[in-house]
Amino acid sequence: MTINILFAAKAERWTSYEAPLNKALNQALAEDFQLGTKFPPEEVDYIVYAPNSDLQDFTPYTRAKAVLNLWAGVEKITGNETLKVPLTRMVDFGLTHGMVEWVTGHVLRYHLGLDIDILRQDAKWEPRDQPLARERSVAIFGLGALGQAVAKALVRLGFDVSGWSRSAKSIEGVHCLHGDDGLTEALKGAEIAVLLMPDTPATQNVLNAETLAQMPKGAFIINPGRGPLIDDDALLEALDSRQIAHATLDVFRVEPLPEDHPYWAHPHVTVTPHIAAATRNDTASEVIAENIRRSEAGEPLLHVVDRDRGY
Ligand code: NDP
Ligand code: OXD
């Protein structure tokens, strides 16, 4: 029987995904398939999904075997009670490599004080000592697909890297911490903090007045994870008191960030418009096709979301 694969995302995404997905599915599947944006719901076998699509009620999709999320973050779908089949999330080369490049760039900006020269308006010749990476502690909060890749890249550059996760981990060159005690230690070792955790009830406001105060004075924050990881009022206070020297924020509780949000005008905040890492059509299509192949072959799916945990 033909496998029907519904693409449920914004229309502009279909334009860019139709060809790479067809190519990847043709390469991966021995069975006949149809890929499209419209099928009678009861005839759909797989749903390739973006959480901002119009599809929010999965009840009529009675034949569906899995929902394959195009995004890494799943906070907008884990709580959907109409979804009764396995949900996978996106882990792909392009997303991971994009995140490594984006975070490394911002870490180096802070580490080397690049703004001093880039933003200088006067003719002041003031040489300064440049630190080596090994003199700079960076803590990665979240050691999953993205956090681990970032941590390893920063270790290769010589940074003093620690990482914090829910469960214990062992990553060469990274001081791995977990649990409440681990959090305190990770904060202490965060001259630069990188947030790469999902948005779940357990991770919200992980950076708050109390935890920000435990970071070294004048620390830097880079948040490409999710907006709710930070208590915004506490961060603004910490920036004003210079406990935190500067923050680069890519994700926000409300996106697009409202025009009147204090982050836009704050002299110690860089706002980027949720661009840290994008799902790449070609590599993501291969991940989707491989999961459909696995499902059809009775093999375990990759990157299945634990919906009780929320990621
Ligand atoms: P993973 O699920 O692979 O990793 C999540 C990490 O967070 C894991 O190490 C996990 O711990 C840790 N974690 C979860 N809950 C807790 C907790 N309560 N306490 C401590 N650690 C916790 O996700 P990814 O690495 O793939 O992605 C991370 C996030 O990055 C995504 O959820 C998304 O929000 C964001 N993202 C942002 C993008 C952007 O462009 N800005 C692009 C892509 C993703 P453990 O390992 O023990 O399970
Ligand atoms: C994602 C993201 O979750 O882009 O993939 O933030």
Coordinates of C-alpha atoms and ligand atoms in Angstrom, one line a residue:
M1 CA 0.0 0.0 0.0
T2 CA 1.2 3.5 -0.8
I3 CA 2.6 5.5 2.2
N4 CA 0.9 8.9 2.5
I5 CA 3.1 11.5 4.1
L6 CA 1.5 14.8 5.0
F7 CA 3.6 18.0 5.2
A8 CA 2.1 20.2 7.8
A9 CA 4.0 23.4 8.1
K10 CA 3.7 27.0 6.8
A11 CA 3.2 27.2 3.0
E12 CA 6.6 28.8 2.4
R13 CA 8.3 25.8 4.0
W14 CA 6.6 23.4 1.6
T15 CA 8.1 25.3 -1.4
S16 CA 11.6 24.8 0.0
Y17 CA 11.0 21.2 1.4
E18 CA 9.1 19.6 -1.4
A19 CA 12.1 18.7 -3.6
P20 CA 14.7 17.7 -0.9
L21 CA 12.1 15.6 0.9
N22 CA 11.0 13.8 -2.2
K23 CA 14.7 13.2 -3.0
A24 CA 15.5 11.8 0.4
L25 CA 12.3 9.7 0.6
N26 CA 13.0 8.3 -2.9
Q27 CA 16.5 7.3 -1.7
A28 CA 15.4 5.8 1.6
L29 CA 12.1 4.0 0.9
A30 CA 11.6 0.9 -1.1
E31 CA 7.8 1.3 -0.9
D32 CA 5.6 3.7 -3.0
F33 CA 4.9 6.9 -1.2
Q34 CA 3.0 10.2 -1.8
L35 CA 4.1 13.4 -0.2
G36 CA 1.8 16.4 -0.1
T37 CA 0.0 19.0 1.9
K38 CA -3.5 17.6 1.6
F39 CA -4.8 14.1 2.2
P40 CA -8.0 12.9 3.8
P41 CA -6.8 12.7 7.5
E42 CA -7.7 9.1 7.9
E43 CA -5.4 8.1 5.0
V44 CA -2.3 9.8 6.4
D45 CA 0.6 7.5 7.6
Y46 CA 3.2 10.1 8.7
I47 CA 3.0 13.8 9.5
V48 CA 6.1 16.0 8.9
Y49 CA 5.3 18.8 11.2
A50 CA 6.1 22.3 12.3
P51 CA 4.5 23.4 15.6
N52 CA 3.4 26.7 14.0
S53 CA 1.3 24.9 11.4
D54 CA -2.5 25.1 11.3
L55 CA -2.7 21.4 12.3
Q56 CA -3.3 21.3 16.0
D57 CA -5.9 18.6 16.3
F58 CA -4.5 15.2 15.5
T59 CA -7.7 13.3 16.4
P60 CA -8.8 12.7 12.7
Y61 CA -5.4 11.2 11.8
T62 CA -6.4 7.7 12.8
R63 CA -3.9 5.9 10.7
A64 CA -0.8 8.0 11.5
K65 CA 2.2 6.1 12.8
A66 CA 4.4 9.1 13.9
V67 CA 4.6 12.8 13.9
L68 CA 8.1 14.0 12.7
N69 CA 8.9 17.4 14.0
L70 CA 11.0 19.7 11.8
W71 CA 12.2 21.7 14.8
A72 CA 14.5 20.7 17.7
G73 CA 12.3 22.4 20.2
V74 CA 9.0 20.6 21.0
E75 CA 7.5 22.7 23.8
K76 CA 4.6 23.8 21.6
I77 CA 3.5 20.2 20.9
T78 CA 4.5 18.0 23.9
G79 CA 1.3 19.0 25.8
N80 CA -1.0 18.3 22.8
E81 CA -3.4 15.7 24.2
T82 CA -4.8 14.9 20.7
L83 CA -1.4 13.5 19.8
K84 CA -1.4 9.7 20.6
V85 CA 1.5 8.5 18.4
P86 CA 5.3 8.8 18.8
L87 CA 6.7 12.3 18.3
T88 CA 10.3 12.8 17.0
R89 CA 12.3 16.0 17.1
M90 CA 14.9 17.3 14.8
V91 CA 18.6 16.5 15.3
D92 CA 20.5 17.0 12.1
F93 CA 23.9 18.0 10.9
G94 CA 23.0 21.4 9.7
L95 CA 21.2 22.4 12.9
T96 CA 24.1 21.2 15.1
H97 CA 26.8 22.7 13.0
G98 CA 24.9 26.0 12.7
M99 CA 24.6 26.2 16.5
V100 CA 28.3 25.4 17.0
E101 CA 29.3 28.2 14.7
W102 CA 26.9 30.7 16.1
V103 CA 27.8 30.0 19.8
T104 CA 31.5 29.9 19.1
G105 CA 31.3 33.3 17.3
H106 CA 29.6 34.9 20.3
V107 CA 31.8 33.2 22.9
L108 CA 34.9 34.6 21.0
R109 CA 33.3 38.0 20.8
Y110 CA 33.1 38.1 24.6
H111 CA 36.3 36.3 25.3
L112 CA 38.4 38.6 23.1
G113 CA 36.4 41.8 23.9
L114 CA 35.9 42.3 20.1
D115 CA 33.3 45.1 20.7
I116 CA 36.1 47.4 22.1
D117 CA 37.7 47.7 18.7
I118 CA 34.6 47.3 16.6
L119 CA 32.6 50.0 18.3
R120 CA 35.5 52.4 19.0
Q121 CA 34.6 55.9 17.7
D122 CA 37.7 57.8 18.8
A123 CA 41.3 57.6 17.7
K124 CA 42.7 56.0 20.9
W125 CA 45.6 53.6 20.4
E126 CA 45.3 51.4 23.6
P127 CA 46.9 48.0 23.3
R128 CA 45.6 45.5 25.8
D129 CA 46.6 41.9 26.8
Q130 CA 44.5 39.3 25.0
P131 CA 43.6 36.3 27.2
L132 CA 44.0 32.8 26.0
A133 CA 40.9 30.5 25.9
R134 CA 42.3 28.3 28.6
E135 CA 42.0 31.3 31.0
R136 CA 38.3 31.6 30.3
S137 CA 35.6 29.4 31.9
V138 CA 32.5 28.7 29.8
A139 CA 29.6 26.7 31.2
I140 CA 27.1 25.1 28.8
F141 CA 23.7 24.5 30.4
G142 CA 22.2 21.6 28.6
L143 CA 24.4 18.8 27.2
G144 CA 22.2 17.3 24.6
A145 CA 22.7 17.1 20.8
L146 CA 23.5 20.8 20.6
G147 CA 25.1 21.4 24.0
Q148 CA 27.6 18.5 23.6
A149 CA 28.6 19.6 20.1
V150 CA 29.2 23.2 21.3
A151 CA 31.1 22.0 24.4
K152 CA 33.4 19.8 22.3
A153 CA 34.1 22.7 19.8
L154 CA 35.0 25.0 22.7
V155 CA 37.2 22.4 24.3
R156 CA 39.0 22.1 20.9
L157 CA 39.6 25.9 21.1
G158 CA 41.1 25.4 24.6
F159 CA 38.4 26.9 26.8
D160 CA 37.9 25.7 30.3
V161 CA 34.5 24.1 29.7
S162 CA 31.9 22.8 32.1
G163 CA 28.5 21.6 31.4
W164 CA 25.3 21.0 33.3
S165 CA 22.5 18.5 32.4
R166 CA 19.6 16.7 34.1
S167 CA 21.4 13.3 34.1
A168 CA 25.1 12.5 34.7
K169 CA 27.3 12.7 31.6
S170 CA 30.9 12.0 30.7
I171 CA 32.4 14.0 27.8
E172 CA 36.1 14.2 27.2
G173 CA 37.6 17.5 28.3
V174 CA 34.3 18.8 29.8
H175 CA 33.7 19.1 33.5
C176 CA 30.2 17.5 33.6
L177 CA 27.8 18.4 36.3
H178 CA 24.2 17.6 37.1
G179 CA 21.6 18.1 39.8
D180 CA 21.2 21.0 42.3
D181 CA 24.8 20.9 43.6
G182 CA 26.1 20.7 40.0
L183 CA 24.1 23.8 39.1
T184 CA 25.9 25.8 41.8
E185 CA 29.3 24.7 40.6
A186 CA 28.4 25.3 37.0
L187 CA 27.2 28.8 37.7
K188 CA 30.5 29.5 39.5
G189 CA 32.4 28.4 36.5
A190 CA 30.4 30.5 34.1
E191 CA 32.4 33.5 33.1
I192 CA 30.4 32.9 29.9
A193 CA 27.1 30.9 30.2
V194 CA 25.5 29.3 27.2
L195 CA 21.9 28.1 27.5
L196 CA 21.0 25.1 25.4
M197 CA 18.2 23.5 27.3
P198 CA 14.6 22.9 26.2
D199 CA 11.7 24.9 27.6
T200 CA 10.0 22.6 30.1
P201 CA 8.4 23.2 33.5
A202 CA 11.7 22.2 35.1
T203 CA 14.0 24.5 33.2
Q204 CA 11.9 27.7 33.3
N205 CA 13.7 30.6 35.0
V206 CA 16.8 28.5 35.6
L207 CA 18.6 31.9 35.4
N208 CA 16.9 34.0 38.1
A209 CA 18.0 36.5 40.7
E210 CA 19.5 33.9 42.9
T211 CA 21.4 31.9 40.2
L212 CA 22.6 35.1 38.4
A213 CA 24.1 36.2 41.7
Q214 CA 26.1 33.0 41.8
M215 CA 27.9 33.7 38.5
P216 CA 31.2 35.5 38.5
K217 CA 30.8 39.3 38.6
G218 CA 30.8 40.7 35.1
A219 CA 29.8 37.4 33.4
F220 CA 28.3 37.1 29.9
I221 CA 25.2 35.2 28.9
I222 CA 24.4 33.6 25.5
N223 CA 20.9 32.2 25.2
P224 CA 20.1 30.3 22.0
G225 CA 17.9 27.8 24.0
R226 CA 14.5 29.2 24.8
G227 CA 13.3 32.5 26.2
P228 CA 11.6 31.1 29.4
L229 CA 15.0 29.8 30.6
I230 CA 15.7 33.3 31.9
D231 CA 13.7 35.4 34.3
D232 CA 13.8 38.6 32.2
D233 CA 13.3 41.1 35.1
A234 CA 16.1 39.5 37.1
L235 CA 18.4 39.6 34.1
L236 CA 17.6 43.3 33.5
E237 CA 18.5 44.0 37.1
A238 CA 21.7 42.0 36.9
L239 CA 22.7 43.9 33.8
D240 CA 22.0 47.2 35.3
S241 CA 24.0 46.4 38.4
R242 CA 26.8 45.0 36.1
Q243 CA 26.7 41.6 37.9
I244 CA 26.1 40.5 34.3
A245 CA 28.3 42.5 31.8
H246 CA 26.4 41.6 28.6
A247 CA 23.8 39.2 27.2
T248 CA 23.3 37.9 23.7
L249 CA 19.7 36.7 23.4
D250 CA 18.4 34.8 20.4
V251 CA 15.1 33.5 21.9
F252 CA 12.3 35.2 23.8
R253 CA 9.1 34.4 25.7
V254 CA 7.3 36.3 23.0
E255 CA 8.6 36.2 19.4
P256 CA 9.0 38.4 17.5
L257 CA 10.3 40.4 20.5
P258 CA 7.9 43.3 21.0
E259 CA 9.2 46.6 19.8
D260 CA 8.8 48.2 23.3
H261 CA 10.7 45.4 25.1
P262 CA 13.5 46.8 27.2
Y263 CA 16.0 44.3 25.7
W264 CA 16.0 46.2 22.3
A265 CA 17.4 49.4 23.8
H266 CA 19.5 48.0 26.5
P267 CA 23.2 49.0 26.0
H268 CA 24.3 45.6 27.4
V269 CA 22.1 43.3 25.4
T270 CA 22.4 42.0 21.9
V271 CA 19.1 40.8 20.4
T272 CA 19.3 38.3 17.5
P273 CA 16.0 37.3 15.8
H274 CA 16.0 33.5 16.5
I275 CA 18.7 32.8 14.0
A276 CA 21.2 30.8 16.0
A277 CA 20.6 27.6 14.0
A278 CA 18.1 26.8 11.4
T279 CA 16.9 23.4 10.3
R280 CA 18.5 22.8 6.8
N281 CA 16.1 21.4 4.3
D282 CA 18.5 18.9 2.8
T283 CA 20.0 17.3 5.9
A284 CA 16.6 17.5 7.8
S285 CA 14.9 15.7 4.9
E286 CA 17.4 12.9 5.2
V287 CA 16.6 12.6 9.0
I288 CA 12.8 12.5 8.3
A289 CA 13.2 9.9 5.5
E290 CA 15.4 7.7 7.6
N291 CA 12.8 7.7 10.4
I292 CA 10.0 6.8 8.0
R293 CA 12.2 4.0 6.6
R294 CA 12.9 2.8 10.2
S295 CA 9.2 2.8 11.1
E296 CA 8.3 0.9 8.0
A297 CA 11.0 -1.7 8.7
G298 CA 9.9 -2.1 12.3
E299 CA 13.1 -0.5 13.6
P300 CA 13.1 2.0 16.5
L301 CA 12.7 5.7 15.6
L302 CA 15.5 8.2 16.1
H303 CA 15.2 11.2 18.4
V304 CA 11.9 10.2 20.0
V305 CA 10.5 12.8 22.5
D306 CA 9.8 11.7 26.0
R307 CA 6.6 13.6 26.4
D308 CA 6.4 13.2 30.2
R309 CA 9.9 14.8 30.5
G310 CA 8.9 17.5 27.9
Y311 CA 11.9 17.0 25.5
Ligands
NDP1 P1 18.4 17.9 23.7 O1 17.1 17.4 24.1 O2 19.3 17.0 22.9 O3 19.2 18.3 25.0 C1 18.7 19.0 26.1 C2 19.6 19.1 27.2 O4 19.1 19.8 28.3 C3 20.0 17.7 27.8 O5 21.4 17.6 28.1 C4 19.2 17.6 29.0 O6 19.7 16.8 30.1 C5 19.2 19.1 29.5 N1 18.1 19.3 30.4 C6 16.7 19.2 30.2 N2 16.0 19.4 31.3 C7 17.0 19.8 32.2 C8 16.9 20.1 33.6 N3 15.7 20.2 34.2 N4 18.0 20.3 34.3 C9 19.2 20.2 33.6 N5 19.4 19.9 32.3 C10 18.3 19.7 31.6 O7 18.2 19.2 22.9 P2 19.1 19.9 21.8 O8 20.5 20.0 22.3 O9 18.8 19.3 20.5 O10 18.4 21.4 21.8 C11 18.4 22.2 22.9 C12 17.4 23.3 22.7 O11 18.0 24.3 21.8 C13 16.1 23.0 22.0 O12 15.2 22.4 22.9 C14 15.6 24.3 21.5 O13 14.9 24.9 22.5 C15 16.9 25.1 21.3 N6 17.2 25.3 19.9 C16 17.3 26.6 19.5 C17 17.6 27.0 18.2 C18 17.8 28.4 17.8 O14 18.0 28.6 16.6 N7 17.8 29.3 18.7 C19 17.8 25.9 17.2 C20 17.6 24.6 17.7 C21 17.3 24.3 19.0 P3 19.9 15.2 29.9 O15 21.0 15.1 28.8 O16 20.3 14.7 31.2 O17 18.6 14.7 29.3
OXD2 C1 14.2 24.8 16.8 C2 14.5 26.2 16.6 O1 13.6 24.4 17.8 O2 14.8 26.6 15.5 O3 14.5 24.0 15.8 O4 14.5 26.9 17.6

